[in-house]
Each structure stands twice: as C-alpha cells, then as structure tokens.
Coordinates of N, CA and C in Angstrom, one line a residue:
Chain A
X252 N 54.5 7.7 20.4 CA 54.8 8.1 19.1 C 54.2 7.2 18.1
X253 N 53.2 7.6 17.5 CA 52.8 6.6 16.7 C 53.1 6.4 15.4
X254 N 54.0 7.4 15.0 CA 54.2 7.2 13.0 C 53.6 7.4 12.1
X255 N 53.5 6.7 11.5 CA 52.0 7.0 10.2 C 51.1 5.8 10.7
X256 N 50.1 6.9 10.3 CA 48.7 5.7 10.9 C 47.6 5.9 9.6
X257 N 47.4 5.1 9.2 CA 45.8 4.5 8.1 C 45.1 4.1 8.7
X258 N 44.3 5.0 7.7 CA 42.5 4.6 8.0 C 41.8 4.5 6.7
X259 N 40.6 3.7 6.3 CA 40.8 2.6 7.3 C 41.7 1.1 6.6
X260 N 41.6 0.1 7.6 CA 42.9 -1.3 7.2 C 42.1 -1.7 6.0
X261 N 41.2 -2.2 5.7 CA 40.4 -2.9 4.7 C 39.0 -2.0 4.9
X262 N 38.3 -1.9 3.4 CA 37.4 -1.7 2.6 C 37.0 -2.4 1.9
X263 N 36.0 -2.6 1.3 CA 35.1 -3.1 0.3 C 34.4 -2.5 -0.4
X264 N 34.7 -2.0 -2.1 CA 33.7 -0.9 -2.3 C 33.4 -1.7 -3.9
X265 N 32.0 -1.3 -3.9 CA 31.6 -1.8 -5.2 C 31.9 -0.6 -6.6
X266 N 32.0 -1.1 -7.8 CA 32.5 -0.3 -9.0 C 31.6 1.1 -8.7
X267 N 32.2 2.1 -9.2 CA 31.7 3.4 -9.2 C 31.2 3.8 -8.3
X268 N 31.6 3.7 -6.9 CA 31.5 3.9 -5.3 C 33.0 4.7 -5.3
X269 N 33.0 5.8 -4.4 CA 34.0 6.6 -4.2 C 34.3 6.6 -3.1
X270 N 35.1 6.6 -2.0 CA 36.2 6.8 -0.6 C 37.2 7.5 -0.8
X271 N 37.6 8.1 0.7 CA 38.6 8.6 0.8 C 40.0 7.9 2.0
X272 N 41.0 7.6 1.8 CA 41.6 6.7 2.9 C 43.1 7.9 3.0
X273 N 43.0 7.9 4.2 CA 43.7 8.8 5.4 C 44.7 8.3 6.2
X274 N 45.6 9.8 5.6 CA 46.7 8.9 6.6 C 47.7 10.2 7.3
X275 N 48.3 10.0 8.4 CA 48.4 10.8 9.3 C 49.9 10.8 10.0
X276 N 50.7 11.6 9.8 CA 51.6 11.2 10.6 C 52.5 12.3 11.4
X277 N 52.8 12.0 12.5 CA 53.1 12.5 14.0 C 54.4 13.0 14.0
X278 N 55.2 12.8 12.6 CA 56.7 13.3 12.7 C 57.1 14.2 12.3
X279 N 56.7 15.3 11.9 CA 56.8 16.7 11.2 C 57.8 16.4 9.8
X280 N 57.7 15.4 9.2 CA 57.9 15.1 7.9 C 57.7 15.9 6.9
X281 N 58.3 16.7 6.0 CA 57.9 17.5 4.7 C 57.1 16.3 3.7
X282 N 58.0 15.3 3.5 CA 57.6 14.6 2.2 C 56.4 13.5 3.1
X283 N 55.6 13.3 1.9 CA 54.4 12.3 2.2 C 53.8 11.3 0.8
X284 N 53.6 10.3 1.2 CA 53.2 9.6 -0.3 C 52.4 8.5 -0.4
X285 N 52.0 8.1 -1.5 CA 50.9 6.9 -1.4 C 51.4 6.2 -2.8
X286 N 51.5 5.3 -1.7 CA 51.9 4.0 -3.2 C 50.6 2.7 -2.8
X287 N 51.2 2.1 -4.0 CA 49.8 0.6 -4.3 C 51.1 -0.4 -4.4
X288 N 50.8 -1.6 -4.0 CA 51.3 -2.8 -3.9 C 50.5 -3.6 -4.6
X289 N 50.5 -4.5 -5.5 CA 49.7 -5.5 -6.5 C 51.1 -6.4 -6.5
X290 N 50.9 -8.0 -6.6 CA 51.6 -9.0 -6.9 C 52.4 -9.4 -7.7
X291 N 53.8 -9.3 -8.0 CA 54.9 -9.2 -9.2 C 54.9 -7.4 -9.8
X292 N 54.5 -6.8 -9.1 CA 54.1 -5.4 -9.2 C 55.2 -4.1 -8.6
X293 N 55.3 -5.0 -7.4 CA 56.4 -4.0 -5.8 C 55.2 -2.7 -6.0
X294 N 55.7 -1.8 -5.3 CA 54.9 -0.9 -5.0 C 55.5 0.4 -6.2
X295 N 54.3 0.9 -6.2 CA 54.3 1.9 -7.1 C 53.5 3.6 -7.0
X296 N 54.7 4.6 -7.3 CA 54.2 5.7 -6.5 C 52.4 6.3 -7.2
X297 N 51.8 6.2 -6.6 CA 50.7 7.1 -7.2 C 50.7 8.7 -6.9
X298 N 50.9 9.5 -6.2 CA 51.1 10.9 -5.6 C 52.0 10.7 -4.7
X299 N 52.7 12.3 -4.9 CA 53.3 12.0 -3.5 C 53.3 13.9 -3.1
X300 N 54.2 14.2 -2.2 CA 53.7 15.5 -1.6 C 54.8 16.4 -0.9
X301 N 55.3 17.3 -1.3 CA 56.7 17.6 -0.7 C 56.4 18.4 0.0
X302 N 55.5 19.0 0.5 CA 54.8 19.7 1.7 C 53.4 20.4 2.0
X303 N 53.2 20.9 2.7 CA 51.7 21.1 3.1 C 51.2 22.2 1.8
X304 N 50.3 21.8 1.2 CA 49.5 22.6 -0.1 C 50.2 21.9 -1.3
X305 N 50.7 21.2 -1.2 CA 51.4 20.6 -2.2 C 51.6 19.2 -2.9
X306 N 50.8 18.9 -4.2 CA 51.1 17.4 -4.3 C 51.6 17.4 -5.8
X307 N 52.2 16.1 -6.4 CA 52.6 15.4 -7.4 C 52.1 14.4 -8.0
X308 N 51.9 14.2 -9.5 CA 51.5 12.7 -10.0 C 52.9 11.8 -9.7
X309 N 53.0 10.3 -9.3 CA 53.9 9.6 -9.6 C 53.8 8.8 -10.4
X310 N 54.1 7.7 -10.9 CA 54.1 6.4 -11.6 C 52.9 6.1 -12.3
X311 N 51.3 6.0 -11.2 CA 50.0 5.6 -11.8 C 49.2 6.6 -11.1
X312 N 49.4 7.6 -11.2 CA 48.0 8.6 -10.7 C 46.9 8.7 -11.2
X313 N 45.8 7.9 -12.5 CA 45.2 8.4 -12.9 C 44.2 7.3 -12.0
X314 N 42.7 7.7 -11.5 CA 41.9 7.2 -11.2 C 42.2 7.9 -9.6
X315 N 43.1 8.4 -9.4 CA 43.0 9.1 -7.8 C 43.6 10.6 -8.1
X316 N 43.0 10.9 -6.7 CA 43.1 12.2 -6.2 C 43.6 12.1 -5.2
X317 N 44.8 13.6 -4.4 CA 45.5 14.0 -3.3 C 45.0 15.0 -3.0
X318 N 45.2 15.0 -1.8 CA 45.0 16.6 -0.9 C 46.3 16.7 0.6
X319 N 46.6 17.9 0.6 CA 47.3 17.7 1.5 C 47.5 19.1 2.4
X320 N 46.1 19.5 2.9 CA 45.9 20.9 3.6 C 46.6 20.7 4.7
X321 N 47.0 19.8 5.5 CA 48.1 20.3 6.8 C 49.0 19.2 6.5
X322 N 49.9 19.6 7.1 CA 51.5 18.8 6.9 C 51.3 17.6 7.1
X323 N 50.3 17.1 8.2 CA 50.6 16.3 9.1 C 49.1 14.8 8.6
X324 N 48.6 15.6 7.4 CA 47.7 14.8 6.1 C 48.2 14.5 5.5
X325 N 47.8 13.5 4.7 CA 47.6 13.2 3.4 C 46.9 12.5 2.6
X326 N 45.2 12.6 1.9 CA 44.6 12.2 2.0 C 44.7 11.6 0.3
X327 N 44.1 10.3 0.3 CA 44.0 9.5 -1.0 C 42.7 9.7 -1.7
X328 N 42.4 10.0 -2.6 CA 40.8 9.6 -2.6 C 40.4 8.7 -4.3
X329 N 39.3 8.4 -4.6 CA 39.2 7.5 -5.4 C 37.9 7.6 -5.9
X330 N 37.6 8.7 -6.9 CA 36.3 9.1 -6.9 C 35.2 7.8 -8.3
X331 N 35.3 7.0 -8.5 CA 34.6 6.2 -9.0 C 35.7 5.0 -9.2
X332 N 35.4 4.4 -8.2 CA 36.5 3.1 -8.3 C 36.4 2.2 -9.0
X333 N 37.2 1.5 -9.2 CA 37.2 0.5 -10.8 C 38.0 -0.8 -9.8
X334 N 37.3 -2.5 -10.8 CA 38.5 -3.1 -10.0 C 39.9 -3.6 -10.0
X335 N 40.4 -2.9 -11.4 CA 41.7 -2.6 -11.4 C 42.3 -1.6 -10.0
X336 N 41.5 -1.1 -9.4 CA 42.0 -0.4 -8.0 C 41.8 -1.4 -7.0
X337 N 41.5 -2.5 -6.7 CA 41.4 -3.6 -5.8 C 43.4 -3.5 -5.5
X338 N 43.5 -3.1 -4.7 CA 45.3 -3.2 -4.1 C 45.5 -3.5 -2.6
X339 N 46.5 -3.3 -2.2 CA 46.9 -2.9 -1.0 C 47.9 -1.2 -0.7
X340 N 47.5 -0.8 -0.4 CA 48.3 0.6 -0.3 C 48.2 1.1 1.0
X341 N 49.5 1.3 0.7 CA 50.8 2.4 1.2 C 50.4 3.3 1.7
X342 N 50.6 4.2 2.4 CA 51.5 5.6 2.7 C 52.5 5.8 3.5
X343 N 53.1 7.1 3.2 CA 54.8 7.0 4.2 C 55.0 8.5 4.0
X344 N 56.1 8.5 4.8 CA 56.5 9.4 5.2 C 57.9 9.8 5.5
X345 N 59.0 11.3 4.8 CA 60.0 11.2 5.1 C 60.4 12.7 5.5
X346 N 61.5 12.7 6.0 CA 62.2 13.8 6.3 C 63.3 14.4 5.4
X347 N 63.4 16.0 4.8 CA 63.9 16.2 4.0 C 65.0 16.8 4.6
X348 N 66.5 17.0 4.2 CA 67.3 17.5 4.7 C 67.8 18.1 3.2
X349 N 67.7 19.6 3.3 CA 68.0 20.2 1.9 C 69.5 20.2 1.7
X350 N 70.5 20.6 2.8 CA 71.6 20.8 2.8 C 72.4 19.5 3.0
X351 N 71.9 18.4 3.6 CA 72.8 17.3 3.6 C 72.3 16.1 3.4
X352 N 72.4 15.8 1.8 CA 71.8 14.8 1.7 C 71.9 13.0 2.3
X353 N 72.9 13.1 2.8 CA 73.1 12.1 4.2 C 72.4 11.9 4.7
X354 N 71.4 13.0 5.8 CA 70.8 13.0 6.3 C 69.4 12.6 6.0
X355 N 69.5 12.7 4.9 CA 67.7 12.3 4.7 C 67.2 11.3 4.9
X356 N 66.0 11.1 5.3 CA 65.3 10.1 6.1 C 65.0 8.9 5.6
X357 N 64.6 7.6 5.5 CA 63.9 6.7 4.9 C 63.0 7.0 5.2
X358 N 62.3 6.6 4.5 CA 60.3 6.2 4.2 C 59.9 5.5 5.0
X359 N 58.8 6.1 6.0 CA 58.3 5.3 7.2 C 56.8 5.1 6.7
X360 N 56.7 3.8 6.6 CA 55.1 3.8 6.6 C 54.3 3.2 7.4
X361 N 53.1 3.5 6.6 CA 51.5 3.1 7.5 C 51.5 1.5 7.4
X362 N 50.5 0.9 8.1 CA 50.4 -0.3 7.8 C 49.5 -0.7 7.0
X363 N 49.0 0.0 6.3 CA 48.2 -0.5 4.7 C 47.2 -0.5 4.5
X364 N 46.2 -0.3 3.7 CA 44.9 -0.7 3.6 C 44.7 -1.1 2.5
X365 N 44.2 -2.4 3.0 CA 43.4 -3.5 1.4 C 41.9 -3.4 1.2
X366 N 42.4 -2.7 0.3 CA 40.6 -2.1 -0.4 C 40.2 -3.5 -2.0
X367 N 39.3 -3.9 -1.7 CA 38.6 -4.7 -3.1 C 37.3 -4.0 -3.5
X368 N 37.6 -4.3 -4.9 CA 36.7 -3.2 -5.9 C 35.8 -4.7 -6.5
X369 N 34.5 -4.7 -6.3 CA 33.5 -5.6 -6.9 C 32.7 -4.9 -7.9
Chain B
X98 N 63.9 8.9 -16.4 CA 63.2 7.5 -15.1 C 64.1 7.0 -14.6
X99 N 63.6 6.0 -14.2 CA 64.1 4.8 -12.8 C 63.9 3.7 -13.3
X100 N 65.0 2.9 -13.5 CA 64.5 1.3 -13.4 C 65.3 0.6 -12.9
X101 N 64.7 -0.2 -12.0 CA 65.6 -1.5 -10.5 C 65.3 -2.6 -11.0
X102 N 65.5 -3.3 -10.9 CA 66.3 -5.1 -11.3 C 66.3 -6.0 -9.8
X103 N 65.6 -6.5 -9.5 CA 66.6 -7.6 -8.6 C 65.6 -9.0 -8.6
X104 N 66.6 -10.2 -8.1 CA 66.0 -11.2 -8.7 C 64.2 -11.6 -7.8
X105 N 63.7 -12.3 -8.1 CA 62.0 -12.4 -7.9 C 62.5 -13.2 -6.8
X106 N 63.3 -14.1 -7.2 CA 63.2 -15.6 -5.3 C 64.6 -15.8 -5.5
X107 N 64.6 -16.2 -4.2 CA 66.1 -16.9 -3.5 C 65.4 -17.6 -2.5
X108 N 66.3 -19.0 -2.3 CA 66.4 -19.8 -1.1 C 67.7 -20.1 -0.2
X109 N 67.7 -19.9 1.0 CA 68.7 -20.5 1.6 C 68.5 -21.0 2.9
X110 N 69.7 -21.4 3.5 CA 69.7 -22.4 5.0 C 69.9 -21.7 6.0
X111 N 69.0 -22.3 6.7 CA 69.3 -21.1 7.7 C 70.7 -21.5 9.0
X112 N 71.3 -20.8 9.1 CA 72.7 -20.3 9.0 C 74.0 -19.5 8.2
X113 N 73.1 -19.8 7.1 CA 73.7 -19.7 6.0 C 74.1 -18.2 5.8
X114 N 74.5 -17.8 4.8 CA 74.7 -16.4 4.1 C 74.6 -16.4 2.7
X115 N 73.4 -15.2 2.8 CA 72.9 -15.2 1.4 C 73.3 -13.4 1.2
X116 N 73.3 -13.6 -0.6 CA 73.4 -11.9 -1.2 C 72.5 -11.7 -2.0
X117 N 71.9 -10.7 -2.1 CA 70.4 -9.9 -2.8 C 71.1 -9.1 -3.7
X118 N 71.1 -8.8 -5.2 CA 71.4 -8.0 -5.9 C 70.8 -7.1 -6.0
X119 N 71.2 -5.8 -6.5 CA 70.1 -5.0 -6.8 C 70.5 -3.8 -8.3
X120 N 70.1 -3.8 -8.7 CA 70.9 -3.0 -10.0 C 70.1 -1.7 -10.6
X121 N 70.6 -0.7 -11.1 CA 69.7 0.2 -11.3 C 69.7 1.5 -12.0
X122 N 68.9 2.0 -12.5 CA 69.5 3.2 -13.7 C 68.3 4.5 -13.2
X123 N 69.0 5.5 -12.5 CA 68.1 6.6 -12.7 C 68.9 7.6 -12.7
X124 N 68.2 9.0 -12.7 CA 68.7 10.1 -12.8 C 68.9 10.9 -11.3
X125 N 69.3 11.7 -11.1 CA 70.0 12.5 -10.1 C 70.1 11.3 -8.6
X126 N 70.6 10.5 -8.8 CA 71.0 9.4 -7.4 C 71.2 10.5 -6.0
X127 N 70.1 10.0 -5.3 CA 70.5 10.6 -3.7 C 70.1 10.1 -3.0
X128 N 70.7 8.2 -3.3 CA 70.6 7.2 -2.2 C 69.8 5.8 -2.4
X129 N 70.1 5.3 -1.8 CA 69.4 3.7 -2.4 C 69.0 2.8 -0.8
X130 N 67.4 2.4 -1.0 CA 67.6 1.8 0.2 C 66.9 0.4 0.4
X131 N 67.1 -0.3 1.2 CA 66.9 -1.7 1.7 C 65.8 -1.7 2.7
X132 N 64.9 -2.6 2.3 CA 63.6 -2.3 3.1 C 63.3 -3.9 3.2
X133 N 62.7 -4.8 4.3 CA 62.5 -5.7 4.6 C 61.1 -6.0 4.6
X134 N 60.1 -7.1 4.1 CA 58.5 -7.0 4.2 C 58.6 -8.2 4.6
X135 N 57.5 -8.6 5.6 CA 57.0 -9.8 5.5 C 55.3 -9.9 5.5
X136 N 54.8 -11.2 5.0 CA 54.3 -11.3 4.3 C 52.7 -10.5 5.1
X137 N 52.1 -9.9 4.4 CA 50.6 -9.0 5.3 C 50.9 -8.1 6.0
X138 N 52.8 -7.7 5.8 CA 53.1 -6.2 6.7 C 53.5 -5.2 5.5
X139 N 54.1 -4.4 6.3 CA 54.1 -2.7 6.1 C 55.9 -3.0 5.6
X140 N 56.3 -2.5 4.6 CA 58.1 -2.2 4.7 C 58.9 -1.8 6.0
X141 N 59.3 -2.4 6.5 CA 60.4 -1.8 7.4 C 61.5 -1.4 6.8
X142 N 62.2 0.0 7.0 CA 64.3 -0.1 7.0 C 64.9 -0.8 7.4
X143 N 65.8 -1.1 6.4 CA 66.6 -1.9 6.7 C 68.6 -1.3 7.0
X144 N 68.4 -0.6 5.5 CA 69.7 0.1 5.5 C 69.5 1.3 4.2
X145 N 70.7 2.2 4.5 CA 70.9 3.3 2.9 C 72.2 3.6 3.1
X146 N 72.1 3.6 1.6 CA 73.6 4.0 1.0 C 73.6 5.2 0.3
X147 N 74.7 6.2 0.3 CA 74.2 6.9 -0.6 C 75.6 7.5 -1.1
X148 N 77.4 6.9 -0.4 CA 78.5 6.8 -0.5 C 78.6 5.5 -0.9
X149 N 79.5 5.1 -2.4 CA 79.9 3.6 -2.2 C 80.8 2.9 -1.2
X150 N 80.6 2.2 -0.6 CA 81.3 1.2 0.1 C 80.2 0.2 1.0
X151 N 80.6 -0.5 1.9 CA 79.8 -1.1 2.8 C 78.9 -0.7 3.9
X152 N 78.4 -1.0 3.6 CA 77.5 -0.2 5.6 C 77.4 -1.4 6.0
X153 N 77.6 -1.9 7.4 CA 77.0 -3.1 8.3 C 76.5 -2.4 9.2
X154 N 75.5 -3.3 9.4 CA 74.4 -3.3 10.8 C 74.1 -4.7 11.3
X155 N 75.2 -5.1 12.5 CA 74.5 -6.5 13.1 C 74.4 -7.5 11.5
X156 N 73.8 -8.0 11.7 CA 73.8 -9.1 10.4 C 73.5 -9.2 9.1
X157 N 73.0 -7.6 9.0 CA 73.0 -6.9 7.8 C 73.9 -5.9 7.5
X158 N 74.3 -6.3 5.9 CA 75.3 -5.5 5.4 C 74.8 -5.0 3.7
X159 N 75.0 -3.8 3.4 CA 74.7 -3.3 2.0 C 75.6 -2.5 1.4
X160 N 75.8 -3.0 0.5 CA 76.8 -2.6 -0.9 C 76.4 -1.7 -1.6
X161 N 77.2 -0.5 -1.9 CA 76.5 0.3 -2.8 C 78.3 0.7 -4.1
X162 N 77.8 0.8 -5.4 CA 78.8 0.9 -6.2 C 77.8 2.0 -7.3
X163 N 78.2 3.6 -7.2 CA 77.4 4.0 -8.2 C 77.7 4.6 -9.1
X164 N 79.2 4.1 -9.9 CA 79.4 3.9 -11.3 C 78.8 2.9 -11.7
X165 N 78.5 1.4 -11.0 CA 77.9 0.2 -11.9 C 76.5 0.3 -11.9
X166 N 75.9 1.4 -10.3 CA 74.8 1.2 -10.7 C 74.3 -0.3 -9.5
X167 N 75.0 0.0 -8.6 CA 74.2 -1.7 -8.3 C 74.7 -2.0 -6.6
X168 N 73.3 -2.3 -6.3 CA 73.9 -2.5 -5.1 C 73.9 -4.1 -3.9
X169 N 74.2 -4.2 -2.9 CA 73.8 -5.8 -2.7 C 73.6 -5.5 -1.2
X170 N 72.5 -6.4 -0.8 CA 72.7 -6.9 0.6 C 72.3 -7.9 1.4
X171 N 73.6 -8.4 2.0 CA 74.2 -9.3 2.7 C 73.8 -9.5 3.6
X172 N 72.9 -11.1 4.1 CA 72.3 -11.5 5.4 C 72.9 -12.5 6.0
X173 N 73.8 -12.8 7.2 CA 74.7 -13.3 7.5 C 73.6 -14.3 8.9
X174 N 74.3 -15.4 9.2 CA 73.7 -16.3 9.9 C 72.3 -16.1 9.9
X175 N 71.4 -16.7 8.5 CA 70.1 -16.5 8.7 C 69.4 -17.4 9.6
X176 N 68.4 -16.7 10.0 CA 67.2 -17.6 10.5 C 66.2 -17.4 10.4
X177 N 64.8 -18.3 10.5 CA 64.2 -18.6 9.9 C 63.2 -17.1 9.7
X178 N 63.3 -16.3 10.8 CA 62.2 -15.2 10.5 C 62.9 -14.4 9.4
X179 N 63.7 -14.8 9.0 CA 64.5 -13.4 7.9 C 63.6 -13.7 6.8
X180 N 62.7 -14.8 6.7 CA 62.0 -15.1 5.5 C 61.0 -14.2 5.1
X181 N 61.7 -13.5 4.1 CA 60.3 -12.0 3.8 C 60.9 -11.9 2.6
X182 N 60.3 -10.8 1.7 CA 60.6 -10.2 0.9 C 61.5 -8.6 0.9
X183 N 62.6 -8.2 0.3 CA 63.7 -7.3 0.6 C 63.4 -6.5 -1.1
X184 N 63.3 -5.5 0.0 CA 63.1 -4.5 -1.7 C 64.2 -3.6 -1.8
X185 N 64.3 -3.1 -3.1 CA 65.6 -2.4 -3.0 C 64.7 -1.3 -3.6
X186 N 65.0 -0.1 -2.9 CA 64.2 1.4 -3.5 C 65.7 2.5 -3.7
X187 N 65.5 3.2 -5.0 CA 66.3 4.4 -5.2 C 65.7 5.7 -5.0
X188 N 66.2 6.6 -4.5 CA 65.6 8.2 -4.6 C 66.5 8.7 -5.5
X189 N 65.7 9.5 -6.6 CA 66.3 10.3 -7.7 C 65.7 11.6 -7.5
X190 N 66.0 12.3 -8.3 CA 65.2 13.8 -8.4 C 64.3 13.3 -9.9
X191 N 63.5 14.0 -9.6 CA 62.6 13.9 -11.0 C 62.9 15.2 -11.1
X192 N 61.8 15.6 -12.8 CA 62.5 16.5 -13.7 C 62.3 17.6 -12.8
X193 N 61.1 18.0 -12.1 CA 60.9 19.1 -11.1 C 61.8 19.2 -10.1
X194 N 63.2 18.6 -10.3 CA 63.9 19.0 -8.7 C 63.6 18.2 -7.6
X195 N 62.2 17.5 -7.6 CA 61.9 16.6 -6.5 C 62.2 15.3 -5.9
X196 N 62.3 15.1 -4.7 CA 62.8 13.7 -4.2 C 61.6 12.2 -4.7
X197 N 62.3 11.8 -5.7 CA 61.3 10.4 -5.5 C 61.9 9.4 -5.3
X198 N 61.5 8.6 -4.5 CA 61.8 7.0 -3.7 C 61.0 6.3 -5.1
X199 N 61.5 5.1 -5.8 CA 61.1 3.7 -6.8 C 61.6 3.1 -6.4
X200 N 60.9 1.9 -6.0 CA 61.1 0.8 -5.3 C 61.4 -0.7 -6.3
X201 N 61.9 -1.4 -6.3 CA 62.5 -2.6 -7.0 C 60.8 -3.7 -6.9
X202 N 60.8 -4.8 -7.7 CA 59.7 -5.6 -7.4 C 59.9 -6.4 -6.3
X203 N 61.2 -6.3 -5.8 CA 61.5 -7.1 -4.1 C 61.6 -8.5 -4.7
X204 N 62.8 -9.2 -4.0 CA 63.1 -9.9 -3.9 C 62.6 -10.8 -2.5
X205 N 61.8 -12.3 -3.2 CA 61.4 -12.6 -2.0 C 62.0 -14.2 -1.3
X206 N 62.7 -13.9 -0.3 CA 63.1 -15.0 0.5 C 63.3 -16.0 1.1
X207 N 63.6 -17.1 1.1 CA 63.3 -18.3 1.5 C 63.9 -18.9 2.5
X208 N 64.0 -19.2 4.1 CA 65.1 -19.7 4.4 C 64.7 -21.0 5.0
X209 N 65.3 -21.8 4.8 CA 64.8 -23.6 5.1 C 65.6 -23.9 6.1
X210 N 65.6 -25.1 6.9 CA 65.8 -25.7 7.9 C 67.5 -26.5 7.4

C-alpha cells in the first residue's frame, strides 16, 4: 500500500519555465489537495478537489493550475513559474464520510517536492 | 475564514511534559487535528477531535473545547525524537458546503537532555 506518492521530490526550474508535479494515491479517497509550505508560513491550501472532475481555489491559487480526471490524480501545474513559487509542497489525501462526521479521515500525505525557481 | 494561533517554539526536558496550545476561529467546525513534522518530512497524524473532551493515545493526549475555540496537546515522558514541529489544522466548511483542512503555522519543538 503505498499512499500518496509525488513526483517528482526536487526540481529546478528557471523563471517562466512551466512543470507539472503529480501525485497519486492508492486509497480511493474522494478529497485531494495541494498545499505549499514556506518558513513562518505552515502550509497553505492552494487547490484542493472533492472528487474526480472536480477542483477548488484555496488560500493562494493564483500562479497554478489543477486537474483531476481520475480519482486517483491530482495534478499541480505551474505554467510560467516565478520565484516567489520556490516552496516545498504538499499533497494529500482524505476520506469523506457524508453521514458521519466522526468518521472522517485525516489528511495523508505525499512526501513533498522542493521545487527552486531561478 | 479560518484563523489558528499557536505558539512558534517551545523547549523542554526530556522526560518532561509539555502542552501545545492551539486556538482558533472558523466557520462550520468538523474537527481539529494534530499532525507531527520533523524536520525534511511529510506531516504525520497524530490525533482529532471533533467532541470536546480528551482523547489519549500512548503518550499523546488532545484537548478539544469548542465554545473557547481552542484546543491542546499533551506530550508526556518526552524524548528526544519528539523534537519536531506539531501543527494544529481545523476542517471547516467553506461557503460552497465544502470540507477544508487550515493548518496553524506549527509549533516547533525542542526537547534537551
């Protein structure tokens, strides 16, 4: 069982160079999300996705894009990067329980990828 | 919105028992949770609350009160790997009905000899 898995761990992209970073997870989770970690910061939602065809702005969505054509995606992307996007980020993953809010999952995440913007 | 509170550093001994505050103002509350980092990793769970009273697990314990708004958790005979940073995150509904997790700036750890 692997969980959420990123790709890739570290990048290096120079200003106005675009990527996409991928992330994948094996637990039939409705909800999906991508956050950024920066220093005196904590993490902060950029998109998130409450199921397949479906995404949200969170907190700082502007400079990315989401896509989320199968459940089991969720892709980040970054179409002219700046180096205010030099971060560490997130993705995760949870399980929704409509009827019992008890039940609902914590946020399982990937192990990160540290991208620097030159 | 959402806004979480908890303090930036704490130090303690290790043995010791330490408490992490966590304070907080959002709208539709459906849960509050405790998540552990250390330093170049990924968040792990730690604990959630989403009834006030205590929850323990082994050496961790979390407080949740949510008329004040505020919750704590309690690390009992520390040692020295507990040294990370502990974030406290709330799920609210945003205005769409939707589940969002906000995460606190984490509180980060110290435990000495």
């Amino acid at each position: 069982n692997a969980g959420v898995t990123q790709t890739p761990k570290f990048r290096v992209l120079k200003t106005g160079q675009s990527m996409t970073l991928l992330c994948a997870q094996d637990m039939n989770h409705e909800y999906m999300y991508w956050y950024r970690q920066d220093p005196g910061m904590g993490l902060r939602l950029i998109h998130y996705s409450v199921g397949e065809g479906t995404t949200a702005k969170g907190e700082v969505p502007d400079g990315y894009n989401v896509s989320r054509l199968k459940k089991q995606n969720f892709l980040l992307g970054l179409e002219s990067a700046a180096p205010s996007q030099t971060s560490v980020y997130f993705c995760a993953s949870s399980k929704l329980h409509l009827n019992d809010h008890r039940y609902n999952s914590p946020l399982h995440f990937g192990n990160g990828t540290r991208l620097t913007v030159t | 919105g959402q806004n979480i509170d908890q303090p930036t550093e704490m130090t303690a001994t290790e043995g010791a028992i330490v408490q992490i505050n966590c304070t907080y103002q959002t709208s539709g509350f459906n849960g509050l949770f405790w998540y552990q980092q250390h330093a170049g990793e990924a968040p792990t769970f730690l604990s959630y609350n989403v009834l006030d009273g205590l929850e323990e697990k082994g050496r961790f314990s979390s407080f949740l009160s949510r008329s004040k708004g505020y919750s704590y958790l309690l690390l009992k005979e520390l040692q020295m790997k507990d040294s990370a940073s502990y974030l406290c995150a709330v799920r609210g509904l945003n205005s769409g009905g939707y589940q969002k997790v906000t995460f606190g700036t984490g509180t980060k750890l110290q435990v000495i000899p």
